[in-house]
PDB file of C-alpha atoms in Angstrom:
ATOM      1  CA  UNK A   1       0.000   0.000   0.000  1.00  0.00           C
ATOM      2  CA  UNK A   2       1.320   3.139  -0.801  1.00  0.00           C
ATOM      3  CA  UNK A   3       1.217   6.269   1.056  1.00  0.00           C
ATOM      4  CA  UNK A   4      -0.208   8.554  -1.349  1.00  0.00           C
ATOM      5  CA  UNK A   5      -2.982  10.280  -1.274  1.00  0.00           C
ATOM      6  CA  UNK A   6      -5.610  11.235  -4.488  1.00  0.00           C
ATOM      7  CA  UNK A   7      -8.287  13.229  -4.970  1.00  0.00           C
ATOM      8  CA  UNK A   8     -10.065  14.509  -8.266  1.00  0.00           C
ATOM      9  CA  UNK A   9     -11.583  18.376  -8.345  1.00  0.00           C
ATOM     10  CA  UNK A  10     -14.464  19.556 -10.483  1.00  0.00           C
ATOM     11  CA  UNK A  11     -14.887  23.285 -11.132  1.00  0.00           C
ATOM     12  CA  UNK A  12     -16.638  23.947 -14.612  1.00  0.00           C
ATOM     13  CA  UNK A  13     -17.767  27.148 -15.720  1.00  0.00           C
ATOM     14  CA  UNK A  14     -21.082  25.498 -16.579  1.00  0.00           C
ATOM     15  CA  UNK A  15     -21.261  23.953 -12.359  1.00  0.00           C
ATOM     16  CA  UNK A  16     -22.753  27.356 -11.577  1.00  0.00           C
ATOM     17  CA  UNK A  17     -26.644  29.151 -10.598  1.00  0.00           C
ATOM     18  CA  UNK A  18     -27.690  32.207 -10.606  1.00  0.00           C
ATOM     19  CA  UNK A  19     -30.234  32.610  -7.920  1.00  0.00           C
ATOM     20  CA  UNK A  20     -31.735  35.345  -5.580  1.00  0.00           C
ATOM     21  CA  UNK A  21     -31.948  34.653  -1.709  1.00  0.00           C
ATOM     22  CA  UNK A  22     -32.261  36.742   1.849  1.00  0.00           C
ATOM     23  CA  UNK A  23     -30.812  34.985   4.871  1.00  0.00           C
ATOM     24  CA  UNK A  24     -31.361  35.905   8.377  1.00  0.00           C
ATOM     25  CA  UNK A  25     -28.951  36.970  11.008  1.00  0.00           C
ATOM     26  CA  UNK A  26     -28.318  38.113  14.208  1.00  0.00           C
ATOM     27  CA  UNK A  27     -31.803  36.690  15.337  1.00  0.00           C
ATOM     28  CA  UNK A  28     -33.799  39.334  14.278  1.00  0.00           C
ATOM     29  CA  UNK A  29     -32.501  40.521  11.277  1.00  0.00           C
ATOM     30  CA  UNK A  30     -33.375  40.111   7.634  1.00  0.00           C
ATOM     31  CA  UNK A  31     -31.186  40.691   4.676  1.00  0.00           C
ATOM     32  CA  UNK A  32     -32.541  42.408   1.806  1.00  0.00           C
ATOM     33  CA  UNK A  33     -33.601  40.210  -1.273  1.00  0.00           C
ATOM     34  CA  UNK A  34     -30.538  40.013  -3.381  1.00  0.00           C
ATOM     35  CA  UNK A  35     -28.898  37.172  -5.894  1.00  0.00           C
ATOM     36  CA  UNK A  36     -25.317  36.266  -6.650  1.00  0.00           C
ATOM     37  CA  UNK A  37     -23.591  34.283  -9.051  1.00  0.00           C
ATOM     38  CA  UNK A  38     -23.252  30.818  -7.293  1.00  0.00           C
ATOM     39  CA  UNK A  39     -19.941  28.631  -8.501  1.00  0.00           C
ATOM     40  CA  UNK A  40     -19.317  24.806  -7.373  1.00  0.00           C
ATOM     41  CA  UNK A  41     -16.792  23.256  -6.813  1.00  0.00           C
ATOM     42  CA  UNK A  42     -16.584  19.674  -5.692  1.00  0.00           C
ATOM     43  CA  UNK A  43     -13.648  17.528  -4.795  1.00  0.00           C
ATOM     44  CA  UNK A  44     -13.463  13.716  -3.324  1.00  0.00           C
ATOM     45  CA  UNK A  45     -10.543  12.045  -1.832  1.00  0.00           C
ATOM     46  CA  UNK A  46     -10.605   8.175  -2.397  1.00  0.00           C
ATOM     47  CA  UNK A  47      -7.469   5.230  -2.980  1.00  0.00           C
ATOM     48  CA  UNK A  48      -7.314   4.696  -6.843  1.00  0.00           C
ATOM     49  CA  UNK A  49     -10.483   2.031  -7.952  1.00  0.00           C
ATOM     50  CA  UNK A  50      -9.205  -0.787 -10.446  1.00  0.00           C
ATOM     51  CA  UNK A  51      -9.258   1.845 -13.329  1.00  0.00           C
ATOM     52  CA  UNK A  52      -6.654   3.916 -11.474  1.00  0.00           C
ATOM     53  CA  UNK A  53      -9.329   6.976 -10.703  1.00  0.00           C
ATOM     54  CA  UNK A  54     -10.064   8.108  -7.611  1.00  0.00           C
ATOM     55  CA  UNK A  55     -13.645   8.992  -9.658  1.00  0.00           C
ATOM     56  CA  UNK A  56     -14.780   9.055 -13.161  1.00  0.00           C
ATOM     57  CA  UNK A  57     -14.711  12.796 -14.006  1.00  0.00           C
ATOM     58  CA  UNK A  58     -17.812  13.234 -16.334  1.00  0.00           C
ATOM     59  CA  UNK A  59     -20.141  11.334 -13.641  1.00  0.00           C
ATOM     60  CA  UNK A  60     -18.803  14.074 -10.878  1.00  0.00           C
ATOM     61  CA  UNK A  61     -19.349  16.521 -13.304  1.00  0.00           C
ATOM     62  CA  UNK A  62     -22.611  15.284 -14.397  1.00  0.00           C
ATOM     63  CA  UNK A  63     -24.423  15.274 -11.214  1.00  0.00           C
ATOM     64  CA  UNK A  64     -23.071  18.011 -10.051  1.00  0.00           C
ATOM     65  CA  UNK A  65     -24.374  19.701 -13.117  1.00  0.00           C
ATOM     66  CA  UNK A  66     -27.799  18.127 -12.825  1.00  0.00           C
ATOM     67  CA  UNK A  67     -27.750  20.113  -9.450  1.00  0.00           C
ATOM     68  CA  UNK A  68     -27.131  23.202  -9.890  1.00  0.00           C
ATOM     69  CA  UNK A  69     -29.545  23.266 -12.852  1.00  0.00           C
ATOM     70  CA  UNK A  70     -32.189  22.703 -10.107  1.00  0.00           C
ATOM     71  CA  UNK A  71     -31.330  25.638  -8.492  1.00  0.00           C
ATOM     72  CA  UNK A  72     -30.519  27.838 -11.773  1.00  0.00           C
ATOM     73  CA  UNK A  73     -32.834  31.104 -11.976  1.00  0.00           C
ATOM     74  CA  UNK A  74     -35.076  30.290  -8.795  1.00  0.00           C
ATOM     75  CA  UNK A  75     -35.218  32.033  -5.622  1.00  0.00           C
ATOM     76  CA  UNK A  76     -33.809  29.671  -2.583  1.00  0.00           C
ATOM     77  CA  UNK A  77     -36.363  29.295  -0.146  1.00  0.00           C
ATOM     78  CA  UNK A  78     -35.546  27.635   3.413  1.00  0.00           C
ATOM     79  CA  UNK A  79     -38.155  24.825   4.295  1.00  0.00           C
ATOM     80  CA  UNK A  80     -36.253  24.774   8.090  1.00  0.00           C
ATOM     81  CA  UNK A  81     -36.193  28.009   9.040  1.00  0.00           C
ATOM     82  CA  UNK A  82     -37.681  29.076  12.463  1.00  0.00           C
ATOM     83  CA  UNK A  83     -37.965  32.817  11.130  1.00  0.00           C
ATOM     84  CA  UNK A  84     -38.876  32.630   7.678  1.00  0.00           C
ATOM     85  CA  UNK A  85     -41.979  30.899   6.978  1.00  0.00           C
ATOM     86  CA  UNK A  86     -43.456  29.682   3.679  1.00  0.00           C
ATOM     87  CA  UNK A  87     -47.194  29.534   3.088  1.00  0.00           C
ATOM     88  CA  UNK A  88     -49.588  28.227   0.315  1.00  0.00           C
ATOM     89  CA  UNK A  89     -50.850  30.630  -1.872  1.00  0.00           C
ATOM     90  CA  UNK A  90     -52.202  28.735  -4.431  1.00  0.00           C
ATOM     91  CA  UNK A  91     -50.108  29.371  -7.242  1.00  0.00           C
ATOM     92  CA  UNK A  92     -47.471  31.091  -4.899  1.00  0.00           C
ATOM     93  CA  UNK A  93     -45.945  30.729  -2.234  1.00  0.00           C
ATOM     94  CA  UNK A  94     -45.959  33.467   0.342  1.00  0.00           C
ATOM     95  CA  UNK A  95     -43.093  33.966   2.311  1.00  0.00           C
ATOM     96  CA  UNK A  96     -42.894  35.611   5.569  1.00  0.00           C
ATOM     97  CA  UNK A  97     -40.255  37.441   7.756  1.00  0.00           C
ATOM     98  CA  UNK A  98     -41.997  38.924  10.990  1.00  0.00           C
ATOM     99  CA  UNK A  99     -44.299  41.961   9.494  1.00  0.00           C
ATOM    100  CA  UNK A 100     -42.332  41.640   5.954  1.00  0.00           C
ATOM    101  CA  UNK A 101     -43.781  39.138   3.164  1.00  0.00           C
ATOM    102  CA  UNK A 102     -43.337  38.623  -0.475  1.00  0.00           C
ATOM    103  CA  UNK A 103     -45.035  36.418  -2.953  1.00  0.00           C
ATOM    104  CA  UNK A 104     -43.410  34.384  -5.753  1.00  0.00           C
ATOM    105  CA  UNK A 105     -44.621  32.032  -8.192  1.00  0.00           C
ATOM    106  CA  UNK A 106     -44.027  28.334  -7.493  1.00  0.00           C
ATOM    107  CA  UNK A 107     -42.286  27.386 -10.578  1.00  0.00           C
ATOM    108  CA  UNK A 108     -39.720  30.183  -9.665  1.00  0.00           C
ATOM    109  CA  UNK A 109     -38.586  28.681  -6.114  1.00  0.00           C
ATOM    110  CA  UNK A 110     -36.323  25.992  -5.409  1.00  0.00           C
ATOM    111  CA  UNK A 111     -37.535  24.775  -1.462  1.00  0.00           C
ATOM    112  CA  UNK A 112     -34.804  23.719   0.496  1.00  0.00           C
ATOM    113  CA  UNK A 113     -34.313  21.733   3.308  1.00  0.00           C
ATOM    114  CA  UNK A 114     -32.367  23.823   5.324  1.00  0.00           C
ATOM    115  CA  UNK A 115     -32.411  26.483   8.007  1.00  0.00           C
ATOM    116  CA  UNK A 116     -30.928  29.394   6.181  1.00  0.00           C
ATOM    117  CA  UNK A 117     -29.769  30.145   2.436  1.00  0.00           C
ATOM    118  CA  UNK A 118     -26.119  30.405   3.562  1.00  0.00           C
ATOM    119  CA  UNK A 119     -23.415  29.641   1.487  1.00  0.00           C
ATOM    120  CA  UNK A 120     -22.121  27.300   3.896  1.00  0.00           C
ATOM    121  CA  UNK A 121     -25.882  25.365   4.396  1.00  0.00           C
ATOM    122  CA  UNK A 122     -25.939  25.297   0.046  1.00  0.00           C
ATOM    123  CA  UNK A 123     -22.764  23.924   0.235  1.00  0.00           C
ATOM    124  CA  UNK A 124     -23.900  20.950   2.835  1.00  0.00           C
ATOM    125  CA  UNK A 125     -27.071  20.757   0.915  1.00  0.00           C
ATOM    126  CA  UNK A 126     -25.344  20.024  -2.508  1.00  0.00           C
ATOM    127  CA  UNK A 127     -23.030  17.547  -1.092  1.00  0.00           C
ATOM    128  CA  UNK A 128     -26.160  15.734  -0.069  1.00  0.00           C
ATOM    129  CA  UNK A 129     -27.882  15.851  -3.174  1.00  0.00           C
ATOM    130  CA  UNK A 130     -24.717  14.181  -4.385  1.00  0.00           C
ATOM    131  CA  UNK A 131     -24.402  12.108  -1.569  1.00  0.00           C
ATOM    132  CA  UNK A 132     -27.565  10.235  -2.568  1.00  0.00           C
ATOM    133  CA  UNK A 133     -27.385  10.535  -6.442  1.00  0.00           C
ATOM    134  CA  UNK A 134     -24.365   8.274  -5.732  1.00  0.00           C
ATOM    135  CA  UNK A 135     -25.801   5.699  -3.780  1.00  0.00           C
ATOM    136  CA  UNK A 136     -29.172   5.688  -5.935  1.00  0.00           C
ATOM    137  CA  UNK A 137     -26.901   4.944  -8.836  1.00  0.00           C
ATOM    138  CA  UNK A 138     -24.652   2.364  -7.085  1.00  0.00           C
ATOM    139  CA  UNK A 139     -21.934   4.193  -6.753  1.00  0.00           C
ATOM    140  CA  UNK A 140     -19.291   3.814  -4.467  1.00  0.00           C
ATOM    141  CA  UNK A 141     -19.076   7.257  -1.997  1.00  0.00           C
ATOM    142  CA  UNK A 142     -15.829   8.175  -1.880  1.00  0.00           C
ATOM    143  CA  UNK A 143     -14.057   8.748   1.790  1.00  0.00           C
ATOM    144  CA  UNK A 144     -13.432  12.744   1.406  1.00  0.00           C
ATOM    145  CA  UNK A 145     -16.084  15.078  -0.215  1.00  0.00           C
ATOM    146  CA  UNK A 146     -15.906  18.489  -0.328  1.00  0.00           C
ATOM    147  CA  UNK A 147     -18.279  20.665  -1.846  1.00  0.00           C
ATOM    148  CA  UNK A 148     -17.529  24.659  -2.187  1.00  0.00           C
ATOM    149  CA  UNK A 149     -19.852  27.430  -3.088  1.00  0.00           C
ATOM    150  CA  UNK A 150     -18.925  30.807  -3.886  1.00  0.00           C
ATOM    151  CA  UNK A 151     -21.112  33.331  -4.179  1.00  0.00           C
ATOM    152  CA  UNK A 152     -19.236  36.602  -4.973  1.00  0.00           C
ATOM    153  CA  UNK A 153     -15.484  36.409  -6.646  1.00  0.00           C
ATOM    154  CA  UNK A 154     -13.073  35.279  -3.332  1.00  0.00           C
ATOM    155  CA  UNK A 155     -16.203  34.910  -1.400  1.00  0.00           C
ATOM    156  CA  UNK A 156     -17.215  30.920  -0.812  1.00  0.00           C
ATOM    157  CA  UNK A 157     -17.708  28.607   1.606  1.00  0.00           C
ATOM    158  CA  UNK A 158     -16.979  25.095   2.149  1.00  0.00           C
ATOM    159  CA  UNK A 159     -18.561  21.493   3.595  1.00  0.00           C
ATOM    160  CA  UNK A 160     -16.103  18.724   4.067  1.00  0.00           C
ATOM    161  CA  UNK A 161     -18.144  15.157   4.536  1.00  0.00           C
ATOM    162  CA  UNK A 162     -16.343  11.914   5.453  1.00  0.00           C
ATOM    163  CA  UNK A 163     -17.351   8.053   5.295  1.00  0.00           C
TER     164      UNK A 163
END
């Protein structure tokens, strides 16, 4: 056994979403609606498989992909969140921050189950998502996976998920 170590990094220029958001802070503050200009990166860490890859590039790439197409043009919506609450308005959903509330059409939101539209929380969200596309297609999850989300140029955060 040798001692080295491989890992594999995607970071297309197509792995991206453009999306608007708020996120609340400080417990009783809410950020303005705004969007940004989401990139992805994801990297795994595994021992070399009996093709010599840690993992096949074009699958990592293509569910990654598949991803943040789900999120492309939609505003984020937290499903979790103790402050922001989502109602049914028939063909919208109305959205509610204390005495503040907006309305936006269903087709336009992407629901998520987390607490806040953070970087960090779309980051652990999208290493989920791939998380399970793996297993549903029988694939082997590797031992490292990091997932990284930028949303402004040297602005990103980053999950880290081990086996």
């Amino acid at each position: 056994m040798s001692d080295s170590r491989y890992k594999v990094r995607v970071s297309k220029d197509y792995l991206v979403f453009c999306s608007g958001h708020f996120i609340t802070y400080l417990g009783d503050q809410c950020e303005r609606i705004h969007g940004h200009n989401y990139r992805v990166a994801v990297e795994v860490e595994d021992d070399l498989d009996q093709n010599h890859y840690v993992f096949d590039f074009i699958a990592l790439k293509d569910l990654t992909h598949a991803i943040t197409d789900e999120l492309d043009h939609r505003m984020l919506l937290p499903t979790e969140s103790t402050q922001i609450l989502l109602e049914d308005d028939g063909p919208n959903w109305r959205v509610r921050y204390q005495d503040r509330y907006w309305s936006f059409p269903r087709n336009e939101c992407a629901l998520l189950p987390i607490a806040n539209t953070t970087a960090e929380l779309l980051a652990n969200y999208i290493a989920g998502r791939l998380r399970e596309a793996l297993t549903s297609r029988g694939l082997a999850l590797p031992r490292v996976m990091r997932v990284e989300v930028e949303e402004s140029f040297g602005q990103s955060a980053e999950v880290e998920w081990r086996k």
